[in-house]
Every structure is written in C-alpha cells, then in structure tokens.
Coordinates of C-alpha atoms and ligand atoms in Angstrom, one line a residue:
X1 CA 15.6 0.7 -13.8
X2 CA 13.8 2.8 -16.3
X3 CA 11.9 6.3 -16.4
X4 CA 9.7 8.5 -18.3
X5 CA 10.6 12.0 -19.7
X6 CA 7.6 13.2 -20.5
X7 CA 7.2 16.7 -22.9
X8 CA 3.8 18.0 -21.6
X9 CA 0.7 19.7 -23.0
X10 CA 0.3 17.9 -26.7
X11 CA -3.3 16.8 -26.9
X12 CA -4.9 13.8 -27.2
X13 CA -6.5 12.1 -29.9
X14 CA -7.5 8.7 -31.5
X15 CA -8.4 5.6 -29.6
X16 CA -6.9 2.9 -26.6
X17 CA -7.9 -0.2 -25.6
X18 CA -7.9 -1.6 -22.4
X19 CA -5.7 -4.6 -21.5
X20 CA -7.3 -7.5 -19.0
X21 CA -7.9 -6.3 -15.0
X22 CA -4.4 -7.0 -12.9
X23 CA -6.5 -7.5 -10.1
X24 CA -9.1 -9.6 -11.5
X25 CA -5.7 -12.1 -12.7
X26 CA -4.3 -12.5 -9.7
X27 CA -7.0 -14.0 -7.6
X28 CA -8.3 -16.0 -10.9
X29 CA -4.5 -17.6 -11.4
X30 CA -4.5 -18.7 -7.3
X31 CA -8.2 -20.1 -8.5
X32 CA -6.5 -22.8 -11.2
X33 CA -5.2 -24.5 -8.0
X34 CA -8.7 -25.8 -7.1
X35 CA -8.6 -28.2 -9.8
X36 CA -6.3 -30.9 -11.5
X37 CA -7.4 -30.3 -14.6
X38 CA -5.8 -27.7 -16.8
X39 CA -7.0 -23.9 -16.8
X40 CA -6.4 -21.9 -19.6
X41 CA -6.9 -17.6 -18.5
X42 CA -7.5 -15.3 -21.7
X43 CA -7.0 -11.5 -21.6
X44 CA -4.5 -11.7 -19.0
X45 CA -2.0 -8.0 -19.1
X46 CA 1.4 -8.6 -19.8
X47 CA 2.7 -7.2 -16.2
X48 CA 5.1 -7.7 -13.8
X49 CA 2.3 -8.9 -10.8
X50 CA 1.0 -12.1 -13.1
X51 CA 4.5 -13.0 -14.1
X52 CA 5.4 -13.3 -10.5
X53 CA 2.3 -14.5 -9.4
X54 CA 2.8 -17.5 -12.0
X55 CA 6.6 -18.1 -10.3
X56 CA 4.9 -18.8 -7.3
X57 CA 2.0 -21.2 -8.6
X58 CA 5.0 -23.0 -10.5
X59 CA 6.9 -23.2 -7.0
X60 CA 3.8 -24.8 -5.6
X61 CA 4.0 -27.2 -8.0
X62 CA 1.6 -26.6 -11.1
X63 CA 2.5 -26.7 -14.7
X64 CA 2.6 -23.7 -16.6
X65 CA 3.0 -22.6 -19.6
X66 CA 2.3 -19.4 -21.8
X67 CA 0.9 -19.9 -25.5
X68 CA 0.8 -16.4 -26.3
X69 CA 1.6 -13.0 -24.5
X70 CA -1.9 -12.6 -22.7
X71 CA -3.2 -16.7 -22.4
X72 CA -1.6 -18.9 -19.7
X73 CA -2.5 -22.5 -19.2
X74 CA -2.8 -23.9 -15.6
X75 CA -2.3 -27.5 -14.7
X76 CA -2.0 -28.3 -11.2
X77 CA -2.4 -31.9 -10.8
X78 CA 0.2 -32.3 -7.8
X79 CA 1.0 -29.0 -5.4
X80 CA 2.5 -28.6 -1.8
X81 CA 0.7 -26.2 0.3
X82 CA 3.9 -24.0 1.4
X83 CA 4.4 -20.3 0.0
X84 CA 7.7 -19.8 1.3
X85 CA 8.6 -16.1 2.7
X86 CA 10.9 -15.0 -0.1
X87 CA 8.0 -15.8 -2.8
X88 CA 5.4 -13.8 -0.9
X89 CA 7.2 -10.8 0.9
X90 CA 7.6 -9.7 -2.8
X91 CA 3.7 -9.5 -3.9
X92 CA 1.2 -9.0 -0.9
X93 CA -1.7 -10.1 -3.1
X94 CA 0.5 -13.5 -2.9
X95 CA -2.1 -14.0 0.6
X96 CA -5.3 -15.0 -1.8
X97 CA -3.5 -18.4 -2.3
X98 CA -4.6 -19.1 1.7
X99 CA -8.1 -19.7 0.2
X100 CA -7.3 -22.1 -2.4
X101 CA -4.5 -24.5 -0.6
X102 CA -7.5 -24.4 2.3
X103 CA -9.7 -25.6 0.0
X104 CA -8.0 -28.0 -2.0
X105 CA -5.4 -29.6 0.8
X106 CA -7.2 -29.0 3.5
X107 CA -3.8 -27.2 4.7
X108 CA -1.6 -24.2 3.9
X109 CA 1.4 -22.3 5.3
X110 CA 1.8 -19.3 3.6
X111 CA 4.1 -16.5 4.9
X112 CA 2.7 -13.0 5.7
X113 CA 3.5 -10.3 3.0
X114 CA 4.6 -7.5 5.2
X115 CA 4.2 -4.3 5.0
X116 CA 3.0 -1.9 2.3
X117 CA 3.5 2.1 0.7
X118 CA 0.1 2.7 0.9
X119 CA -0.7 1.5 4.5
X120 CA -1.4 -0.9 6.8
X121 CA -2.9 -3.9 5.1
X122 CA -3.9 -6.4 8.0
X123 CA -5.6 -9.9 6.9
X124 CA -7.2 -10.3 10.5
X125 CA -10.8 -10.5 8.2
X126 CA -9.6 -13.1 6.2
X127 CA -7.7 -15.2 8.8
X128 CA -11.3 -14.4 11.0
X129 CA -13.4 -16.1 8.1
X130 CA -11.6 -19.1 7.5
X131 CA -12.0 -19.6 11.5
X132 CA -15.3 -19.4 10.8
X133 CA -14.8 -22.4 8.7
X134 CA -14.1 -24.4 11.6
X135 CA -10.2 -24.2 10.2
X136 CA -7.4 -24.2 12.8
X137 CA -5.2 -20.9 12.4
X138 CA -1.9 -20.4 13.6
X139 CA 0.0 -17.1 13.2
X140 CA 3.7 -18.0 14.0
X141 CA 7.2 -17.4 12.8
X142 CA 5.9 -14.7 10.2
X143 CA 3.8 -17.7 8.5
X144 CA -0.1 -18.7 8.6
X145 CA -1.1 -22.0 9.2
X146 CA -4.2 -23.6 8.7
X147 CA -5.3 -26.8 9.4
X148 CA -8.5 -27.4 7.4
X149 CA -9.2 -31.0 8.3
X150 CA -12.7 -30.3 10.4
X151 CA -13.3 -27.6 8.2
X152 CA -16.9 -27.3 6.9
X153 CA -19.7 -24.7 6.0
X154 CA -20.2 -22.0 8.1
X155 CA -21.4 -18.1 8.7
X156 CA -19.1 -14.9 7.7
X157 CA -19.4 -11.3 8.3
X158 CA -16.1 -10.0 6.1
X159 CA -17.1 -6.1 7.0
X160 CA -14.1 -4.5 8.8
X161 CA -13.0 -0.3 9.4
X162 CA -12.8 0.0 6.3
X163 CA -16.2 -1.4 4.6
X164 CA -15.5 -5.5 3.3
X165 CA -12.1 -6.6 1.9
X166 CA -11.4 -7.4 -2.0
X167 CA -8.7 -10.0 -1.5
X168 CA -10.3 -11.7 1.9
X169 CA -13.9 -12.1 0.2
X170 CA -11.6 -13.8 -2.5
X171 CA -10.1 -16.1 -0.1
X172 CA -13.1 -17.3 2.0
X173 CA -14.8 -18.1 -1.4
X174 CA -12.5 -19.8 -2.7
X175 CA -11.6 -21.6 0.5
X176 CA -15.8 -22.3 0.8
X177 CA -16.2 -23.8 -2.9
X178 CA -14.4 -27.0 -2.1
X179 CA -15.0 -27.4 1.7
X180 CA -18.3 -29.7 2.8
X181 CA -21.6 -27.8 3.8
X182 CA -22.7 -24.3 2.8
X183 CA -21.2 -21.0 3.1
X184 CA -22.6 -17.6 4.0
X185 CA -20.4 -14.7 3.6
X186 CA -21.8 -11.1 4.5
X187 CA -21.0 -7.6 4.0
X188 CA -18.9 -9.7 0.7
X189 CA -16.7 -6.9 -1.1
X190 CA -18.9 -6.7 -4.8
X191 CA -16.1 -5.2 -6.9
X192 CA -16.3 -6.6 -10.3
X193 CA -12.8 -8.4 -10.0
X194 CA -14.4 -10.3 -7.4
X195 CA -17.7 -10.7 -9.4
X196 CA -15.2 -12.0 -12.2
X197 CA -14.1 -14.6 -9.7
X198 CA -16.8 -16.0 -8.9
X199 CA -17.7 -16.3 -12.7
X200 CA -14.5 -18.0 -13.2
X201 CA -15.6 -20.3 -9.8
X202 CA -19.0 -20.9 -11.8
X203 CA -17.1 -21.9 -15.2
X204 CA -15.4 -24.7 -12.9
X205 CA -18.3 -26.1 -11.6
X206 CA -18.9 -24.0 -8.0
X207 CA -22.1 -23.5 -6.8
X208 CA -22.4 -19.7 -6.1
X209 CA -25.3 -17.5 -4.9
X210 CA -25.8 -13.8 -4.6
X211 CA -22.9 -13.0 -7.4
X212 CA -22.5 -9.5 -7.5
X213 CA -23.9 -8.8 -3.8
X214 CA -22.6 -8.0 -0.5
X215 CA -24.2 -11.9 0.5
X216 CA -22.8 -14.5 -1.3
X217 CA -24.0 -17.9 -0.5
X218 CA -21.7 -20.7 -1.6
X219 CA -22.3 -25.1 -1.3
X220 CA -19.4 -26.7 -0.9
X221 CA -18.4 -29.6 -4.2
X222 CA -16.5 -32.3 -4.1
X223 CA -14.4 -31.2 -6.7
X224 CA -14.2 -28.8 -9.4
X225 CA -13.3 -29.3 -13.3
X226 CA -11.0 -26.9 -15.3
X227 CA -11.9 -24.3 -17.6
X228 CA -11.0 -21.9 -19.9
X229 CA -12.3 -17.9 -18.6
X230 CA -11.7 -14.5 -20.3
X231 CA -10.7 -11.9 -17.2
X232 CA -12.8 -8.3 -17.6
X233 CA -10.9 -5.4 -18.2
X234 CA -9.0 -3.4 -16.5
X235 CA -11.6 -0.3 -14.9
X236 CA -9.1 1.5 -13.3
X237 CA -6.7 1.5 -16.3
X238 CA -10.0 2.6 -18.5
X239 CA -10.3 5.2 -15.5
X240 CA -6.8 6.8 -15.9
X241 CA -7.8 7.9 -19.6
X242 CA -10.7 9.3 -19.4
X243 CA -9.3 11.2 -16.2
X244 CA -6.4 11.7 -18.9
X245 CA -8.3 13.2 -21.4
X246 CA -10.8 15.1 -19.2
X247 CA -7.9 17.3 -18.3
X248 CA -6.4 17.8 -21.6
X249 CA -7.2 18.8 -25.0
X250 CA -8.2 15.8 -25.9
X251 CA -10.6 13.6 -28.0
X252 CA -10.4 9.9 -27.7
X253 CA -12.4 6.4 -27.5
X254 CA -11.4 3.8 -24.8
X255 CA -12.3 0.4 -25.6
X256 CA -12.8 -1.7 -23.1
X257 CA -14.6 1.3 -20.7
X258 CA -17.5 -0.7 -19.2
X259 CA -19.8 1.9 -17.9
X260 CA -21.4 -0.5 -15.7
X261 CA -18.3 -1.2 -13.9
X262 CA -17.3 2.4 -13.3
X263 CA -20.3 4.5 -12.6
X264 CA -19.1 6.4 -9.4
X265 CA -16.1 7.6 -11.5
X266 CA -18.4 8.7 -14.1
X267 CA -21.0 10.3 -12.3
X268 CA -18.1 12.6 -10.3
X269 CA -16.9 13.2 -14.5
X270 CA -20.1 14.5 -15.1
X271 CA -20.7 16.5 -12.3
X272 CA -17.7 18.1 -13.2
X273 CA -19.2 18.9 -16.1
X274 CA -17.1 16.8 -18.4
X275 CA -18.1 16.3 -21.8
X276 CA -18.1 12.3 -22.7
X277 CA -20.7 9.9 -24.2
X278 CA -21.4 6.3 -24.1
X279 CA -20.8 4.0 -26.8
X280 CA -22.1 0.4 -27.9
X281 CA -19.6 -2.2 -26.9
X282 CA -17.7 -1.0 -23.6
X283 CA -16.6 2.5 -25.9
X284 CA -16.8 5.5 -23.8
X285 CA -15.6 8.6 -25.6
X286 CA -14.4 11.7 -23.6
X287 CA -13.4 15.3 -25.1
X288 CA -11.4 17.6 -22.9
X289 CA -10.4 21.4 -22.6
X290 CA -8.1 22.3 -20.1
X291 CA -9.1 24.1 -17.2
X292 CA -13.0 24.1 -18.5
X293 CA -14.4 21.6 -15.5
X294 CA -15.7 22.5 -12.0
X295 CA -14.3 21.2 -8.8
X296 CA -15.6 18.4 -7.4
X297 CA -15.1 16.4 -3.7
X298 CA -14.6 12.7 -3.6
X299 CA -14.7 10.1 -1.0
X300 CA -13.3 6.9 -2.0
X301 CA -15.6 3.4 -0.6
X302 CA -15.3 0.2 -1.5
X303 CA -17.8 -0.9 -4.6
X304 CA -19.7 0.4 -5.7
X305 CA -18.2 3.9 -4.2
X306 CA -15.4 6.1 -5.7
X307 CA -12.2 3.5 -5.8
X308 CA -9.0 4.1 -4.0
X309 CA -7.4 3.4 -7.0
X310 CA -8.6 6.1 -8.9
X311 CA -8.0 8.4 -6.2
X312 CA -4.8 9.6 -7.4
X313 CA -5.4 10.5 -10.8
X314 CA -8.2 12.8 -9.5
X315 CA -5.9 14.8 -7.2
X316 CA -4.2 15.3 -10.2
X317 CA -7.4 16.2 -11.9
X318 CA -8.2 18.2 -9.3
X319 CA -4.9 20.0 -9.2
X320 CA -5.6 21.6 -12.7
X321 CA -9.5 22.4 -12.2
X322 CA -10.2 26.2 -10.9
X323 CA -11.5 25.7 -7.2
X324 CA -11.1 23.8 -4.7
X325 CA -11.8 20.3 -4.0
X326 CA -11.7 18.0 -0.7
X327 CA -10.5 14.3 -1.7
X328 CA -11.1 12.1 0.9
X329 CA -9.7 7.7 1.8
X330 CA -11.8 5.8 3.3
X331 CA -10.3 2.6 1.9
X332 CA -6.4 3.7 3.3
X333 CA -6.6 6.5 5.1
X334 CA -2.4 7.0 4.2
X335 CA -2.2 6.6 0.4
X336 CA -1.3 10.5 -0.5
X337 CA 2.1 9.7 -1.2
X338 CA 1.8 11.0 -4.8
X339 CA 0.8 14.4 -3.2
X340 CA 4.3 15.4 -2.2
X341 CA 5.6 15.1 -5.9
X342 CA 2.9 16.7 -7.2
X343 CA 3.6 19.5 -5.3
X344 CA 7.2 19.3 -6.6
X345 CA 5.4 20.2 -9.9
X346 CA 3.5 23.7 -8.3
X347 CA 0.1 21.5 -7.4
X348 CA -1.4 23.3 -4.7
X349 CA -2.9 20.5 -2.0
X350 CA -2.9 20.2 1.8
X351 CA -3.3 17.0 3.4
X352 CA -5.4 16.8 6.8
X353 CA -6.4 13.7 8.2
X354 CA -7.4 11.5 5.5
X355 CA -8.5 14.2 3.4
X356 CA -6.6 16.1 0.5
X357 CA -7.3 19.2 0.1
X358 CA -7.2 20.7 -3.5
X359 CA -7.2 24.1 -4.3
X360 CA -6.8 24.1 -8.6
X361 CA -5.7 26.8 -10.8
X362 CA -5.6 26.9 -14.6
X363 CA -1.8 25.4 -15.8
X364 CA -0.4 25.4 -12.2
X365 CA 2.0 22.3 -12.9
X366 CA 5.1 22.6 -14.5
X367 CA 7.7 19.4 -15.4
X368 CA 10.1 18.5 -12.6
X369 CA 12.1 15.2 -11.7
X370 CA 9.6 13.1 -9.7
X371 CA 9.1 9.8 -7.8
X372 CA 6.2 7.2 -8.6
X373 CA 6.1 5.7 -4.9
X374 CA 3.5 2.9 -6.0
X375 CA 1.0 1.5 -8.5
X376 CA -1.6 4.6 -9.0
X377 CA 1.0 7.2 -8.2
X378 CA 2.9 6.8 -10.7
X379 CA 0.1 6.9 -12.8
X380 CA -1.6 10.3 -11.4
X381 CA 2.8 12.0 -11.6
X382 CA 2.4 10.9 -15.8
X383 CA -1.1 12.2 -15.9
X384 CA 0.4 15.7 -14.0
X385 CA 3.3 15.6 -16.3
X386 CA 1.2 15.3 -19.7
X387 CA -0.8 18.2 -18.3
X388 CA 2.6 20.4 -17.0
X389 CA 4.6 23.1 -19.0
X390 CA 8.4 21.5 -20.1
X391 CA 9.8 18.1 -19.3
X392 CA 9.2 15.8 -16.2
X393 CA 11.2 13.0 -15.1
X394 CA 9.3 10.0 -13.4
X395 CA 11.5 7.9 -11.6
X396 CA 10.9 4.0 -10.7
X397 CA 8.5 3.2 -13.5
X398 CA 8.9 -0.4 -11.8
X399 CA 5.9 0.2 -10.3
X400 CA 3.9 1.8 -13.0
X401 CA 4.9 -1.9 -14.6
X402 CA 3.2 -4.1 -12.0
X403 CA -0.1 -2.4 -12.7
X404 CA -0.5 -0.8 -16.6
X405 CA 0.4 -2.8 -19.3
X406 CA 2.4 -0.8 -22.2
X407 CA 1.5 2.4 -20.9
X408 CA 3.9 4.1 -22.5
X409 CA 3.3 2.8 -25.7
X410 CA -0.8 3.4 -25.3
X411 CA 0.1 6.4 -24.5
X412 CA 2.3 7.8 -27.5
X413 CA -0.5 6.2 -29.9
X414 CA -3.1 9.2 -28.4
X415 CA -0.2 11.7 -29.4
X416 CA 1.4 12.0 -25.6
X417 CA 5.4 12.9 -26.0
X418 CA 6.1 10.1 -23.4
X419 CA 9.3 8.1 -24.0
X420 CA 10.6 5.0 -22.0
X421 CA 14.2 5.3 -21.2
X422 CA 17.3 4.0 -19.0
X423 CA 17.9 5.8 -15.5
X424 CA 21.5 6.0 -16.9
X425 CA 20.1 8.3 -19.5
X426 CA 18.7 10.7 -16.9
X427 CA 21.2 13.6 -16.6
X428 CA 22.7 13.0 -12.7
X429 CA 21.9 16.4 -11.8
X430 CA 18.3 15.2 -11.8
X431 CA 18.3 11.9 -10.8
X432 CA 17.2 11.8 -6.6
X433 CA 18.4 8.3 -6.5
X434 CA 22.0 7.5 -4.8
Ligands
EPU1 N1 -8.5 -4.7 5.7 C1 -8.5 -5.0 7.1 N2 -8.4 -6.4 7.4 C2 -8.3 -7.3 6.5 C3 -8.3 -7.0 5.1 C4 -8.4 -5.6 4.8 O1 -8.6 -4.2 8.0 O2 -8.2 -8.5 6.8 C5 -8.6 -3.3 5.4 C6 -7.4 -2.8 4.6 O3 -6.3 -2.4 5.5 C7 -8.0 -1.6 3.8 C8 -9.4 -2.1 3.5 O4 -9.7 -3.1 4.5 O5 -8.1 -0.5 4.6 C9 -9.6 -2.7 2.1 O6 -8.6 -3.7 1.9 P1 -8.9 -4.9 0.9 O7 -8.6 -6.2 1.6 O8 -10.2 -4.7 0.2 O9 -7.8 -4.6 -0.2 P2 -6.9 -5.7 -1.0 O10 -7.8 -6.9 -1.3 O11 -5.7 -6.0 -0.2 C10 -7.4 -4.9 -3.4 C11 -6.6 -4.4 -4.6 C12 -6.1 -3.0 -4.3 C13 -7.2 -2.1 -4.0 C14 -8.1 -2.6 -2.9 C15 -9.3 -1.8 -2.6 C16 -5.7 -6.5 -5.4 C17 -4.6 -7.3 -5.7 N3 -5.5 -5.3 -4.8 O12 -6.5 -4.9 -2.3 O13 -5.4 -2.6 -5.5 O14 -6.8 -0.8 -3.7 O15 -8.5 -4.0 -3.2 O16 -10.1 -1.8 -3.7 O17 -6.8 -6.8 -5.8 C18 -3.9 -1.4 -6.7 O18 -4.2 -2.1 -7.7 O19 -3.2 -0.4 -6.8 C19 -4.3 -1.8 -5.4 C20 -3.7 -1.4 -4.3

C-alpha cells in the first residue's frame, strides 16, 4: 500500500493539465457493449476504476485491448449477460452495465454492489425505470434480474430524495437506446458526464433529445454502430486545483478547466473573493494568498448545483479562510468522513445534521498522520496537508488512485513537496494501521 508525506506551505506555480473525467469513462466503457462493432475511447485516466471496469467487460465477454496508456479499443461481438458478485462488490459503479445488457440481450443478472463509505447508495430509481420499460425485475440472492423480452418505450420520472441520479439516468438511457418505441425520462440528472454519454450514444447512431436537460427523449434503434469518442475532462479533478491554489500562494493555469462545466464552483470562488481569470481553450488561471478570501456557505445539489465531489476540498478551503462557513450535503447527507482527520490537523469544524460547520482561522492546520477514507477525501487531507505547517502522512492513497490520475506527480510539477512512498517507509510510530 502506498502514502504521501507531504512538506507543507511551498507555493504553487506553473501549469497542470487535466486527465479524462473517471466518471464520464465508466458509464462510456459499459456503453461499447451496445454494439458489435469495435469502440475505440480517447482521453481515458490511467486509474484504478477503468482498469477494473475493463476486467469486467472482458469477463462478459468483449475484446479488449489497450494501444496506448489513455485509448482502449472495445469489441464486443459475443457477451453473456452475468456480472458475477465478486466483479461487482468491488466497484459500485459496476451497476450501469444493468442498462446496456438490458438493452442489447434483452436480459441481465448483475449482482448488487453493496454498501459504500460515503452512504447509502440505493438503485430503487434505476431498477423503478427499467420497470417502466415494461422489463421484469427480480431482486433475489443479492443479484438483479431483468427480463427485457416485452420491454418497449415508456415514461420515467428518475427524481428521488436526493434530486435525479447520475448512474440511473445512465442506465435507463442506455437501456432505452436499443429497446423498440420511444423513451421519456424526466427530472434526467444533466451532469456533463452524462451529457458526454449521450454524445458518445449519438456517435453510435442513438437517437437522443433534450441532451443536456432534465427531459431526455430517446427512440429506440435497431442497432447501433461503433465509434471512436474523446471523454471530457475531468471537472472535479480541474476543481481540486483551483481550490488548491485559491488557498495557497500560488499562481498556476489548469488546462482542461471548462468554465462551462463548473460554474457553481466558480461562482462560490468568486464570491469568496478569489482572484482567477478565464482563458481561451478550457485555461482557467487562479492566484492565491493564504488566508486573503472570505468565508463562504455551500450546499451541494446535483447539476448544475455545487457537486458533492467538490465538497471536501472546500471544507478544507474553508478550514484556512477567517470566518465561519456552513457546508451543507444534499447529495449524501453522511460523506464528512474527511472531517474527523482534518481535525487531527487543528481544523476547527462541527458536524450537525448534514451540515459542516466551519469556523477558519489564518494557518490553523498543522501536518499529522492521517486517513484518506475515500475518493475526495483523500484529496481535500493532501489539499489540508499542502496548506499545514511540517509533514503529514496520508494513509491508503488506494483510494486517491481510483479517482486522480498521477496526482502526485501533477502535483510536484506546481512546486508541492509531495512524495509517493511505501507504507513500510512510514516510521511505525505513525502508522494507525495494524
Ligand atoms: N439515489 C437513490 N436511489 C437510486 C439512485 C440514487 O436514492 O436509485 C440517491 C443516492 O443515494 C444519492 C443521490 O441519489 O443520495 C445521488 O446518487 P447518484 O445515483 O446520482 O450517484 P451515482 O450515480 O451513484 C455518481 C458519481 C459519484 C457522484 C454522484 C453525484 C459515478 C461513478 N459516480 O454516483 O462520484 O458523487 O454521481 O454526483 O459517476 C466520486 O467520484 O467520488 C463519486 C462518488
């Protein structure tokens, strides 16, 4: 297993680029099993998720092959339509192949993923639409089954507790794009990896409406060709910079920062009084002085609102901004799990209800031995460690890996004393793992 020690407070400078959107990938690699023709995915992040995600589309059945470190080539001419347990208890996101087997052989069994660090994650919506579809579901022995024989157009309302789901709008798309009649889905989620989707769908020959809206109105083809489809980068990982550098003394360019795609981010940057502009090209630049912004409170919402999987970094943020600040989930009402650790480091938040409650200080944090728990906290403990006084230890990087792709490495080019090492390497008085 590895970890960080990370030396904090050098500054920032120079420029990053952003790799290809995880979460755009994943639903885009289930989407190659629509067809039998070959699929060839562009810009696709070297990370742990797509590998994975790949070992299961191989264990379907499909070809696959990797020409280079971020292109993958799809073929999957003959596939069953079983995703066995011990493929999918290990990557929840494993469900948006339901959508796909539906649609392509009119049957699927695919085990349920269990259960996950940042919450409940139910797929009642998703199981809901595909009902709607006139498919027979079966929940039994921990596996879905659908029978899709009858299954034709029909009318879906995908809003649930918390606002319309990313994976299930995903799913019932790609389960409606191949099945006979026309689909509505409303209250669709509209977050660009699903807007990237259905441009991927499009490329193949599905007949979408309302791309890019909470109604999407698809016509069921006969069959769909293969294609070869760029993935959008990665928001979020464009997000962590600039909350990097807002926080920092810092100076840099991220490439690949569409401001279209992260405008609730940007506007809570501004109102914070953060000094950035926009470039040509997907360039945003940001320049940072510690301790210089105002507070600011967040809610997080599905798109276009404040994303969930931002919401760590800006506790961090928050943590080292004089004043206080009220963070609040609406997408999983449980993911402060990073708030704990940054406490460990002298960040000063309560948490009530689903709210976080931030009161900042000027250099509060200071390095400790810490815990990434999942994906975005890990990110937000290297962010409070880059800010802190001394050294921090981040422990289970393995889930930093699933999510950024060279991190580290992107990292150290902007001047960040971040170094990737063994856990055996960590003195043992420090380590918290037995
Ligand atoms: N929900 C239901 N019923 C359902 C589906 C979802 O109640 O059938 C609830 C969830 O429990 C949650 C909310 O609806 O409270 C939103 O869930 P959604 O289905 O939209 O999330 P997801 O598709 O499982 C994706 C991303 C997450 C990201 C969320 C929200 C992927 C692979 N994952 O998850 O990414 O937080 O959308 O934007 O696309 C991450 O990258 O760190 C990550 C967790």
């Amino acid at each position: 297993m590895d970890v960080f020690r990370i030396n904090g407070g050098r500054p920032l400078r120079g420029e990053v680029t952003v790799s290809g959107a995880k979460n755009a990938c994943l639903p885009i690699f289930a989407a190659t099993l629509l067809t039998g023709e070959t699929c060839v995915i562009e810009n696709v992040p070297d990370l742990s998720d797509l590998r994975f995600m790949a070992e299961i589309i191989e264990n379907l059945g499909a070809e696959v092959e990797r020409p280079d470190k971020n292109t993958w080539r799809i073929t999957a001419k003959n596939i069953t339509h079983r995703a066995p347990y011990d493929l999918v208890r290990r990557m929840r996101a494993s469900v948006c192949l339901l959508g796909p087997l539906v649609a392509r052989l009119k049957k699927a069994e695919v085990s349920l993923p269990g259960g996950c660090v940042i919450g409940p994650r139910p797929i009642d919506l998703h199981l809901k639409g595909l009902a709607k579809l006139n498919c027979e579901v079966d929940v039994r022995a921990g596996y879905v089954h659908i029978d899709a024989k009858r299954a034709r157009g029909g009318h879906v309302f995908l809003g649930g507790r918390h606002g319309s789901t990313v994976t299930g709008t995903a799913n019932i798309l790609m389960a409606a794009v191949l099945t006979p009649g026309v689909t509505r889905i409303e209250s669709a989620a509209c977050e660009p990896e699903v807007v990237d989707l259905c441009k991927m769908l499009l490329s193949m020959g599905a007949k979408i409406e309302g791309v890019g809206s909470h109604c999407l109105t698809i016509e069921g083809v006969d069959k769909l060709n293969g294609t070869t489809y760029r993935v959008i980068d990665d928001r979020i990982e464009a997000g962590t910079y600039l909350i990097a550098a807002a926080m920092l003394d810092a100076d840099i360019t991220v490439n690949g920062a569409h401001p279209e795609d992260l405008s609730a981010l940007l506007d809570k940057l501004e109102e914070a009084g953060a000094d950035f502009s926009i470039e040509l090209g997907g360039r945003i630049r940001m320049r940072g002085t510690p301790g210089t912004l105002n507070p600011v409170d967040v809610i997080t919402l599905p798109h276009p609102g404040f994303p969930t999987d931002l919401q760590a970094q800006m506790c961090t943020l928050m943590s080292v901004t004089p004043g206080l600040s009220i963070i609040t989930e609406r997408v999983y009402p449980n993911r402060f799990m990073h708030v704990p650790e940054l406490q460990r480091m002298g960040a000063d938040i309560a948490i009530e209800g689903a709210s976080a409650i931030v009161k900042g200080r000027r250099n509060p944090l200071s390095g400790a031995p810490v815990m990434a728990s999942d994906l975005r906290a890990s990110a937000a403990l290297i962010l409070a460690a880059m800010a802190a006084h001394g050294e921090t230890w981040v422990q289970r990087i393995y889930h930093l890996d699933r999510g950024y792709e060279n991190f580290d490495e992107k990292l150290r080019g902007l001047g960040a004393d971040v170094e990737r090492l063994n856990q055996d390497q960590m003195p043992k008085d420090l380590s918290g793992e037995s």
